[in-house]
Amino acid sequence: MGEKKHDEPSVVTASHHDTLTSVLGSKDGAMKSIVYSYKHGFSGFAAMLTESQAEELAKLPEVVSVKPNTYHKAHTTRSWDFLGLNYYEQSGLVKKANYGEDVIVGVIDSGIWPESGSFDDNGYGPLPARWKGKCHTGVAFNTTGCNRKIIGARWYSGGIPDKWLKGEYMSPRDFNGHGTHTASTIAGKQMWNVSHHQSGLGAGLARGGAPRARLAIYKACWGTRGVCSTATVLAAVDDAIKDGVDVLSLSLALDSEIPGTLHAVARGITVVFAGGNAGPVPQTVANTAPWVITVAAATIDRTFPTVISLGNNEKLVGQSLYYNATASSSKFHLLVGGSSCNAENMASINVTGNVVLCPGPYNRNQETIGLMAQAGAKGLIFFQHTTVNILEILDACNGIMPCVVVDYESVNRIVSYATNTSTPVVMVSPAVTVVGSGVLSPRVAAFSSRGPSSNFPGILKPDVAAPGVSILAAVGNSYEFMSGTSMACPHVSAVVALLKSVHPDWSPAMIKSAIITTASVTDRFGMPIQAEGSPRKVADPFDLGGGHIEPDKAIDPGLVYDIDPREYTKFFNCSLDPKDDCESYMGQLYQLNLPSIAVPDLKNSVTVWRTVTNVGGPEATYRVAVEAPAGVNVVVEPPVITFARGGSQSATFRVMFTARQRVQGGYTFGSLTWLDESAHWVRIPVAVRTIIQDFVSDTA
């Protein structure tokens, strides 16, 4: 995707037709082949081509690159209080930002359910004069679907296979609830007395982080699975640039970079992406372009315990979302399902009237749960394997019967009771909501994708962590819990909207830096944040980037690491079409002025340069504090930087990394922090891997 050669969109589209005509042989064929013409923020197109036609197109001198269309999946009350965003504190970010008043957030997702109370526009003024978007209509969505809150809505189905469009609304209306959930997390108005499926779980006030922001909806994801294509997402990004959004929120984990997002950033639009739900496996983080904010998911201080009462009066505690108090008040026979509770094994067992224990770690899927319910099971108890998204298991029961997740110790105690009792019985009580300091939080969620980046190891990803587990937000006319980095992403998008309101002159890089450098690496007990997995461990930068987001601190970061989007051009070109000089450049991506440092190939020594800009008081002195990665010496010059009134408010420093011993090792981690006397603590994460040789061919 290249820069536009002409400001008139029709001329850009005509050039796309001409290019296709030269390959297909006729203007009519070109017009029929093209699916999307990207003509507003950047120049490019999506077209239906054979493999040979694509190869011929790629040979044309005006073509930067040709890529196949790929498909991706969308990755959803208490969380804002947990982050300390107090609506009424005069000195807080929300108040200073006037609740995000008139900041326009573009949400590229599965659409919107406009009737939700979260999107009521009562009290809103006229649309911002800079807004140039449209309200597209379609099935079950007319112009009344837009208002002064949802100020625009578009939809893109070209390039999506028919099987994923079956039963869908061919309009901006949300079919699966994902887009409505993320949009209401960003900018939903305050809604009192809501809870998960109105069950009482998680009851309280639901609100968006920037409740006075405006929403622009771009439906690019379809079906129950929320499938999006590169073509539809690019079309949405292109329109969003033209429409005039300030922030783009994409709760999508793409396996390839979306080049159009660089053009958005170049126009001052901050782009926020979900990091993916493939954790805790390393090198699974998605959306690793250096100009976007990539978000990991973390827990909040809320759990939903339920009591399991055994027939011997022993009581155990698990996690559940079951809320039918009447159905849970009886004791049922306890049946141990064996090492596997899959559909095949359970077909030979009579589960009718039984609560079934599935002690193995790989026994959970919606098909099995559905079959159990149809067979008359009265409940399911699962072993909590930490690599699994627990909420998906519990939600699969959908209120039809108790599903409880317990730890390994509880499984052993239940099995012991069942095997040593002639007629074991069990009663599962309704879940309750527990909130507060007694809940260890935040923790990086097990499902949250981990670094390092497999494509660009010199760029440290993810960037930051945010709440993404059991987040309550709007779905249709109700409210539901969802979990995923998809839910973490809109939390950061809302904070970006607030920061843009307070600092309208800040670039996307400055906003990104403020968020990363003020993030916390300690939990609510002052201990290092933990990362869930097998086993649980202290979180490192490949789990949570700079740390867990601290919105109120980001308003005054002291120093920021800014970067001109033009500095990304070389990276952009090399990632699309590697040239002879790209290998050397891509091997030194750590020289980009990012608020993090990742050196993936330290053989002897490397010098990394960074420039900081003072956005605090005009007179300030900062001193450096370094936590060196194990096995590496780190020297920062100069160790002190001073800013004077009337002088330059930028300072450049160098960081010299030297391997203390020649070993082929894994990554080790540290940090570099600038501190002043005004309580600014400007911290960036550091990851270094020492190596002996670059390639096998080096050994002879």
GROMACS .gro file of N, CA and C in nm, residues 222-348:
model
  381
  222TRP      N    1  -1.757  -1.098   1.051
  222TRP     CA    2  -1.887  -1.156   1.021
  222TRP      C    3  -1.907  -1.293   1.085
  223GLY      N    4  -2.035  -1.326   1.107
  223GLY     CA    5  -2.072  -1.458   1.155
  223GLY      C    6  -2.050  -1.476   1.303
  224THR      N    7  -2.087  -1.594   1.352
  224THR     CA    8  -2.073  -1.621   1.495
  224THR      C    9  -1.929  -1.622   1.539
  225ARG      N   10  -1.836  -1.652   1.448
  225ARG     CA   11  -1.694  -1.656   1.482
  225ARG      C   12  -1.626  -1.521   1.465
  226GLY      N   13  -1.696  -1.423   1.412
  226GLY     CA   14  -1.635  -1.292   1.393
  226GLY      C   15  -1.519  -1.294   1.296
  227VAL      N   16  -1.539  -1.355   1.180
  227VAL     CA   17  -1.432  -1.368   1.081
  227VAL      C   18  -1.419  -1.239   1.000
  228CYS      N   19  -1.297  -1.189   0.991
  228CYS     CA   20  -1.268  -1.069   0.914
  228CYS      C   21  -1.165  -1.105   0.807
  229SER      N   22  -1.162  -1.033   0.698
  229SER     CA   23  -1.059  -1.054   0.598
  229SER      C   24  -0.969  -0.932   0.593
  230THR      N   25  -0.848  -0.952   0.544
  230THR     CA   26  -0.757  -0.839   0.528
  230THR      C   27  -0.820  -0.733   0.440
  231ALA      N   28  -0.892  -0.776   0.335
  231ALA     CA   29  -0.953  -0.681   0.243
  231ALA      C   30  -1.057  -0.593   0.312
  232THR      N   31  -1.144  -0.654   0.395
  232THR     CA   32  -1.247  -0.574   0.462
  232THR      C   33  -1.186  -0.480   0.566
  233VAL      N   34  -1.085  -0.527   0.638
  233VAL     CA   35  -1.021  -0.442   0.738
  233VAL      C   36  -0.952  -0.324   0.671
  234LEU      N   37  -0.883  -0.349   0.560
  234LEU     CA   38  -0.817  -0.240   0.487
  234LEU      C   39  -0.919  -0.138   0.439
  235ALA      N   40  -1.032  -0.186   0.388
  235ALA     CA   41  -1.136  -0.094   0.341
  235ALA      C   42  -1.187  -0.008   0.456
  236ALA      N   43  -1.204  -0.069   0.573
  236ALA     CA   44  -1.250   0.006   0.690
  236ALA      C   45  -1.147   0.110   0.733
  237VAL      N   46  -1.019   0.073   0.735
  237VAL     CA   47  -0.914   0.168   0.773
  237VAL      C   48  -0.912   0.284   0.675
  238ASP      N   49  -0.923   0.255   0.546
  238ASP     CA   50  -0.921   0.359   0.444
  238ASP      C   51  -1.034   0.458   0.465
  239ASP      N   52  -1.155   0.408   0.489
  239ASP     CA   53  -1.269   0.498   0.512
  239ASP      C   54  -1.253   0.575   0.643
  240ALA      N   55  -1.202   0.509   0.745
  240ALA     CA   56  -1.187   0.576   0.875
  240ALA      C   57  -1.093   0.696   0.865
  241ILE      N   58  -0.987   0.682   0.786
  241ILE     CA   59  -0.894   0.794   0.767
  241ILE      C   60  -0.968   0.911   0.704
  242LYS      N   61  -1.047   0.883   0.599
  242LYS     CA   62  -1.121   0.989   0.531
  242LYS      C   63  -1.228   1.048   0.621
  243ASP      N   64  -1.293   0.964   0.702
  243ASP     CA   65  -1.405   1.010   0.785
  243ASP      C   66  -1.362   1.107   0.894
  244GLY      N   67  -1.238   1.094   0.940
  244GLY     CA   68  -1.190   1.187   1.042
  244GLY      C   69  -1.188   1.133   1.183
  245VAL      N   70  -1.164   1.002   1.201
  245VAL     CA   71  -1.155   0.948   1.336
  245VAL      C   72  -1.025   0.994   1.403
  246ASP      N   73  -1.024   0.995   1.535
  246ASP     CA   74  -0.906   1.030   1.613
  246ASP      C   75  -0.831   0.907   1.664
  247VAL      N   76  -0.905   0.799   1.686
  247VAL     CA   77  -0.850   0.675   1.739
  247VAL      C   78  -0.910   0.560   1.660
  248LEU      N   79  -0.830   0.457   1.633
  248LEU     CA   80  -0.881   0.335   1.571
  248LEU      C   81  -0.860   0.219   1.667
  249SER      N   82  -0.967   0.148   1.698
  249SER     CA   83  -0.960   0.033   1.789
  249SER      C   84  -0.995  -0.092   1.712
  250LEU      N   85  -0.899  -0.187   1.708
  250LEU     CA   86  -0.919  -0.311   1.634
  250LEU      C   87  -0.895  -0.430   1.726
  251SER      N   88  -1.003  -0.489   1.775
  251SER     CA   89  -0.992  -0.607   1.862
  251SER      C   90  -0.981  -0.731   1.775
  252LEU      N   91  -0.878  -0.732   1.694
  252LEU     CA   92  -0.853  -0.840   1.600
  252LEU      C   93  -0.709  -0.883   1.617
  253ALA      N   94  -0.683  -1.012   1.605
  253ALA     CA   95  -0.546  -1.062   1.607
  253ALA      C   96  -0.512  -1.110   1.468
  254LEU      N   97  -0.440  -1.029   1.393
  254LEU     CA   98  -0.410  -1.059   1.253
  254LEU      C   99  -0.277  -1.132   1.242
  255ASP      N  100  -0.271  -1.227   1.148
  255ASP     CA  101  -0.145  -1.298   1.129
  255ASP      C  102  -0.055  -1.229   1.028
  256SER      N  103  -0.099  -1.114   0.979
  256SER     CA  104  -0.016  -1.031   0.893
  256SER      C  105  -0.043  -0.886   0.927
  257GLU      N  106   0.054  -0.800   0.902
  257GLU     CA  107   0.037  -0.659   0.936
  257GLU      C  108  -0.061  -0.594   0.838
  258ILE      N  109  -0.134  -0.495   0.884
  258ILE     CA  110  -0.226  -0.419   0.799
  258ILE      C  111  -0.155  -0.289   0.761
  259PRO      N  112  -0.100  -0.280   0.639
  259PRO     CA  113  -0.017  -0.164   0.604
  259PRO      C  114  -0.092  -0.032   0.609
  260GLY      N  115  -0.224  -0.035   0.587
  260GLY     CA  116  -0.298   0.090   0.590
  260GLY      C  117  -0.293   0.160   0.723
  261THR      N  118  -0.265   0.086   0.831
  261THR     CA  119  -0.261   0.150   0.962
  261THR      C  120  -0.145   0.249   0.974
  262LEU      N  121  -0.037   0.229   0.899
  262LEU     CA  122   0.072   0.327   0.901
  262LEU      C  123   0.025   0.460   0.846
  263HIS      N  124  -0.056   0.456   0.741
  263HIS     CA  125  -0.108   0.580   0.684
  263HIS      C  126  -0.201   0.649   0.783
  264ALA      N  127  -0.273   0.571   0.863
  264ALA     CA  128  -0.357   0.631   0.967
  264ALA      C  129  -0.270   0.701   1.071
  265VAL      N  130  -0.165   0.635   1.117
  265VAL     CA  131  -0.076   0.694   1.217
  265VAL      C  132  -0.009   0.819   1.161
  266ALA      N  133   0.028   0.817   1.033
  266ALA     CA  134   0.090   0.933   0.971
  266ALA      C  135  -0.003   1.054   0.970
  267ARG      N  136  -0.133   1.029   0.981
  267ARG     CA  137  -0.231   1.138   0.986
  267ARG      C  138  -0.276   1.168   1.128
  268GLY      N  139  -0.201   1.120   1.225
  268GLY     CA  140  -0.228   1.153   1.364
  268GLY      C  141  -0.329   1.065   1.433
  269ILE      N  142  -0.367   0.954   1.372
  269ILE     CA  143  -0.465   0.862   1.431
  269ILE      C  144  -0.390   0.754   1.509
  270THR      N  145  -0.416   0.743   1.637
  270THR     CA  146  -0.355   0.637   1.718
  270THR      C  147  -0.430   0.506   1.693
  271VAL      N  148  -0.355   0.400   1.664
  271VAL     CA  149  -0.414   0.271   1.629
  271VAL      C  150  -0.382   0.171   1.740
  272VAL      N  151  -0.488   0.106   1.793
  272VAL     CA  152  -0.474   0.011   1.903
  272VAL      C  153  -0.524  -0.125   1.857
  273PHE      N  154  -0.443  -0.229   1.880
  273PHE     CA  155  -0.475  -0.365   1.838
  273PHE      C  156  -0.474  -0.460   1.958
  274ALA      N  157  -0.557  -0.565   1.950
  274ALA     CA  158  -0.546  -0.678   2.042
  274ALA      C  159  -0.421  -0.758   2.007
  275GLY      N  160  -0.358  -0.815   2.110
  275GLY     CA  161  -0.234  -0.889   2.089
  275GLY      C  162  -0.254  -1.036   2.056
  276GLY      N  163  -0.379  -1.087   2.068
  276GLY     CA  164  -0.405  -1.226   2.036
  276GLY      C  165  -0.427  -1.313   2.157
  277ASN      N  166  -0.494  -1.427   2.135
  277ASN     CA  167  -0.533  -1.517   2.243
  277ASN      C  168  -0.470  -1.655   2.230
  278ALA      N  169  -0.343  -1.660   2.191
  278ALA     CA  170  -0.276  -1.788   2.168
  278ALA      C  171  -0.175  -1.820   2.278
  279GLY      N  172  -0.182  -1.752   2.392
  279GLY     CA  173  -0.088  -1.775   2.500
  279GLY      C  174  -0.119  -1.903   2.576
  280PRO      N  175  -0.028  -1.942   2.666
  280PRO     CA  176   0.096  -1.872   2.700
  280PRO      C  177   0.215  -1.913   2.615
  281VAL      N  178   0.190  -1.966   2.495
  281VAL     CA  179   0.299  -2.010   2.408
  281VAL      C  180   0.380  -1.890   2.361
  282PRO      N  181   0.514  -1.896   2.370
  282PRO     CA  182   0.596  -1.783   2.322
  282PRO      C  183   0.582  -1.761   2.172
  283GLN      N  184   0.616  -1.641   2.130
  283GLN     CA  185   0.619  -1.602   1.989
  283GLN      C  186   0.482  -1.613   1.921
  284THR      N  187   0.377  -1.587   1.997
  284THR     CA  188   0.242  -1.592   1.940
  284THR      C  189   0.178  -1.455   1.929
  285VAL      N  190   0.242  -1.351   1.980
  285VAL     CA  191   0.182  -1.218   1.978
  285VAL      C  192   0.159  -1.173   1.835
  286ALA      N  193   0.042  -1.113   1.812
  286ALA     CA  194   0.004  -1.065   1.679
  286ALA      C  195   0.009  -0.913   1.675
  287ASN      N  196  -0.003  -0.858   1.555
  287ASN     CA  197  -0.009  -0.713   1.536
  287ASN      C  198   0.114  -0.644   1.594
  288THR      N  199   0.229  -0.673   1.535
  288THR     CA  200   0.357  -0.631   1.593
  288THR      C  201   0.422  -0.514   1.521
  289ALA      N  202   0.349  -0.445   1.435
  289ALA     CA  203   0.406  -0.327   1.370
  289ALA      C  204   0.444  -0.224   1.476
  290PRO      N  205   0.555  -0.153   1.458
  290PRO     CA  206   0.602  -0.062   1.563
  290PRO      C  207   0.516   0.061   1.584
  291TRP      N  208   0.432   0.096   1.488
  291TRP     CA  209   0.353   0.218   1.500
  291TRP      C  210   0.219   0.197   1.571
  292VAL      N  211   0.181   0.072   1.601
  292VAL     CA  212   0.054   0.047   1.670
  292VAL      C  213   0.080   0.013   1.816
  293ILE      N  214  -0.024   0.024   1.897
  293ILE     CA  215  -0.019  -0.021   2.036
  293ILE      C  216  -0.079  -0.160   2.042
  294THR      N  217   0.000  -0.257   2.086
  294THR     CA  218  -0.042  -0.397   2.093
  294THR      C  219  -0.069  -0.433   2.239
  295VAL      N  220  -0.189  -0.485   2.267
  295VAL     CA  221  -0.236  -0.497   2.404
  295VAL      C  222  -0.248  -0.643   2.449
  296ALA      N  223  -0.192  -0.671   2.566
  296ALA     CA  224  -0.207  -0.800   2.634
  296ALA      C  225  -0.325  -0.792   2.730
  297ALA      N  226  -0.374  -0.908   2.773
  297ALA     CA  227  -0.490  -0.914   2.862
  297ALA      C  228  -0.450  -0.954   3.003
  298ALA      N  229  -0.513  -0.891   3.101
  298ALA     CA  230  -0.486  -0.920   3.241
  298ALA      C  231  -0.617  -0.931   3.318
  299THR      N  232  -0.608  -0.989   3.437
  299THR     CA  233  -0.725  -1.005   3.523
  299THR      C  234  -0.752  -0.877   3.600
  300ILE      N  235  -0.870  -0.869   3.661
  300ILE     CA  236  -0.902  -0.761   3.753
  300ILE      C  237  -0.932  -0.822   3.890
  301ASP      N  238  -0.966  -0.737   3.986
  301ASP     CA  239  -0.986  -0.784   4.124
  301ASP      C  240  -1.129  -0.832   4.147
  302ARG      N  241  -1.175  -0.924   4.062
  302ARG     CA  242  -1.311  -0.976   4.076
  302ARG      C  243  -1.312  -1.124   4.039
  303THR      N  244  -1.374  -1.204   4.123
  303THR     CA  245  -1.390  -1.347   4.095
  303THR      C  246  -1.533  -1.388   4.124
  304PHE      N  247  -1.568  -1.509   4.083
  304PHE     CA  248  -1.704  -1.560   4.100
  304PHE      C  249  -1.699  -1.699   4.163
  305PRO      N  250  -1.670  -1.703   4.294
  305PRO     CA  251  -1.658  -1.833   4.361
  305PRO      C  252  -1.793  -1.901   4.381
  306THR      N  253  -1.789  -2.031   4.380
  306THR     CA  254  -1.907  -2.111   4.411
  306THR      C  255  -1.863  -2.224   4.504
  307VAL      N  256  -1.950  -2.262   4.594
  307VAL     CA  257  -1.918  -2.366   4.693
  307VAL      C  258  -1.969  -2.501   4.644
  308ILE      N  259  -1.880  -2.599   4.647
  308ILE     CA  260  -1.915  -2.738   4.617
  308ILE      C  261  -1.922  -2.814   4.750
  309SER      N  262  -2.039  -2.864   4.784
  309SER     CA  263  -2.058  -2.936   4.910
  309SER      C  264  -2.066  -3.086   4.881
  310LEU      N  265  -1.970  -3.161   4.936
  310LEU     CA  266  -1.969  -3.306   4.920
  310LEU      C  267  -2.057  -3.371   5.026
  311GLY      N  268  -2.091  -3.496   5.003
  311GLY     CA  269  -2.178  -3.568   5.096
  311GLY      C  270  -2.117  -3.591   5.232
  312ASN      N  271  -1.985  -3.580   5.245
  312ASN     CA  272  -1.919  -3.597   5.376
  312ASN      C  273  -1.905  -3.464   5.449
  313ASN      N  274  -1.979  -3.362   5.401
  313ASN     CA  275  -1.981  -3.227   5.458
  313ASN      C  276  -1.854  -3.147   5.428
  314GLU      N  277  -1.768  -3.200   5.345
  314GLU     CA  278  -1.651  -3.122   5.304
  314GLU      C  279  -1.694  -3.020   5.199
  315LYS      N  280  -1.641  -2.898   5.212
  315LYS     CA  281  -1.677  -2.791   5.120
  315LYS      C  282  -1.552  -2.743   5.046
  316LEU      N  283  -1.566  -2.732   4.916
  316LEU     CA  284  -1.458  -2.685   4.830
  316LEU      C  285  -1.506  -2.564   4.751
  317VAL      N  286  -1.413  -2.482   4.707
  317VAL     CA  287  -1.448  -2.360   4.634
  317VAL      C  288  -1.393  -2.367   4.492
  318GLY      N  289  -1.481  -2.341   4.395
  318GLY     CA  290  -1.440  -2.331   4.256
  318GLY      C  291  -1.488  -2.201   4.196
  319GLN      N  292  -1.478  -2.188   4.065
  319GLN     CA  293  -1.524  -2.069   3.994
  319GLN      C  294  -1.638  -2.108   3.901
  320SER      N  295  -1.742  -2.026   3.899
  320SER     CA  296  -1.858  -2.057   3.816
  320SER      C  297  -1.931  -1.929   3.779
  321LEU      N  298  -2.011  -1.936   3.673
  321LEU     CA  299  -2.101  -1.827   3.637
  321LEU      C  300  -2.247  -1.872   3.649
  322TYR      N  301  -2.268  -1.982   3.718
  322TYR     CA  302  -2.404  -2.035   3.730
  322TYR      C  303  -2.480  -1.958   3.836
  323TYR      N  304  -2.605  -1.921   3.802
  323TYR     CA  305  -2.678  -1.832   3.891
  323TYR      C  306  -2.821  -1.877   3.918
  324ASN      N  307  -2.859  -1.999   3.880
  324ASN     CA  308  -2.994  -2.050   3.905
  324ASN      C  309  -2.999  -2.109   4.045
  325ALA      N  310  -3.040  -2.027   4.141
  325ALA     CA  311  -3.036  -2.070   4.281
  325ALA      C  312  -3.128  -2.188   4.309
  326THR      N  313  -3.243  -2.191   4.245
  326THR     CA  314  -3.339  -2.299   4.269
  326THR      C  315  -3.284  -2.433   4.225
  327ALA      N  316  -3.227  -2.436   4.103
  327ALA     CA  317  -3.175  -2.562   4.050
  327ALA      C  318  -3.052  -2.609   4.124
  328SER      N  319  -2.984  -2.519   4.192
  328SER     CA  320  -2.859  -2.555   4.259
  328SER      C  321  -2.879  -2.595   4.404
  329SER      N  322  -3.002  -2.603   4.451
  329SER     CA  323  -3.025  -2.626   4.593
  329SER      C  324  -3.040  -2.773   4.629
  330SER      N  325  -3.030  -2.862   4.530
  330SER     CA  326  -3.047  -3.005   4.556
  330SER      C  327  -2.915  -3.079   4.543
  331LYS      N  328  -2.907  -3.194   4.614
  331LYS     CA  329  -2.789  -3.278   4.602
  331LYS      C  330  -2.812  -3.380   4.490
  332PHE      N  331  -2.704  -3.405   4.413
  332PHE     CA  332  -2.712  -3.501   4.305
  332PHE      C  333  -2.598  -3.600   4.317
  333HIS      N  334  -2.617  -3.715   4.255
  333HIS     CA  335  -2.514  -3.818   4.255
  333HIS      C  336  -2.390  -3.767   4.181
  334LEU      N  337  -2.273  -3.797   4.236
  334LEU     CA  338  -2.146  -3.754   4.177
  334LEU      C  339  -2.087  -3.867   4.095
  335LEU      N  340  -2.056  -3.839   3.971
  335LEU     CA  341  -1.999  -3.938   3.881
  335LEU      C  342  -1.864  -3.888   3.830
  336VAL      N  343  -1.760  -3.970   3.847
  336VAL     CA  344  -1.628  -3.936   3.795
  336VAL      C  345  -1.620  -3.984   3.651
  337GLY      N  346  -1.596  -3.889   3.560
  337GLY     CA  347  -1.603  -3.921   3.418
  337GLY      C  348  -1.481  -3.988   3.361
  338GLY      N  349  -1.383  -4.019   3.441
  338GLY     CA  350  -1.262  -4.082   3.390
  338GLY      C  351  -1.162  -3.980   3.342
  339SER      N  352  -1.060  -4.028   3.273
  339SER     CA  353  -0.952  -3.938   3.231
  339SER      C  354  -0.994  -3.842   3.123
  340SER      N  355  -1.102  -3.875   3.050
  340SER     CA  356  -1.147  -3.788   2.942
  340SER      C  357  -1.298  -3.784   2.940
  341CYS      N  358  -1.354  -3.664   2.938
  341CYS     CA  359  -1.499  -3.647   2.930
  341CYS      C  360  -1.540  -3.607   2.789
  342ASN      N  361  -1.469  -3.657   2.688
  342ASN     CA  362  -1.509  -3.623   2.552
  342ASN      C  363  -1.638  -3.696   2.516
  343ALA      N  364  -1.696  -3.653   2.405
  343ALA     CA  365  -1.827  -3.705   2.367
  343ALA      C  366  -1.825  -3.856   2.346
  344GLU      N  367  -1.717  -3.908   2.289
  344GLU     CA  368  -1.709  -4.052   2.261
  344GLU      C  369  -1.710  -4.134   2.389
  345ASN      N  370  -1.630  -4.094   2.488
  345ASN     CA  371  -1.623  -4.169   2.613
  345ASN      C  372  -1.752  -4.158   2.693
  346MET      N  373  -1.811  -4.039   2.693
  346MET     CA  374  -1.929  -4.018   2.777
  346MET      C  375  -2.054  -4.083   2.718
  347ALA      N  376  -2.049  -4.120   2.589
  347ALA     CA  377  -2.166  -4.183   2.527
  347ALA      C  378  -2.196  -4.319   2.589
  348SER      N  379  -2.094  -4.380   2.648
  348SER     CA  380  -2.112  -4.513   2.708
  348SER      C  381  -2.147  -4.507   2.856
   0.00000   0.00000   0.00000
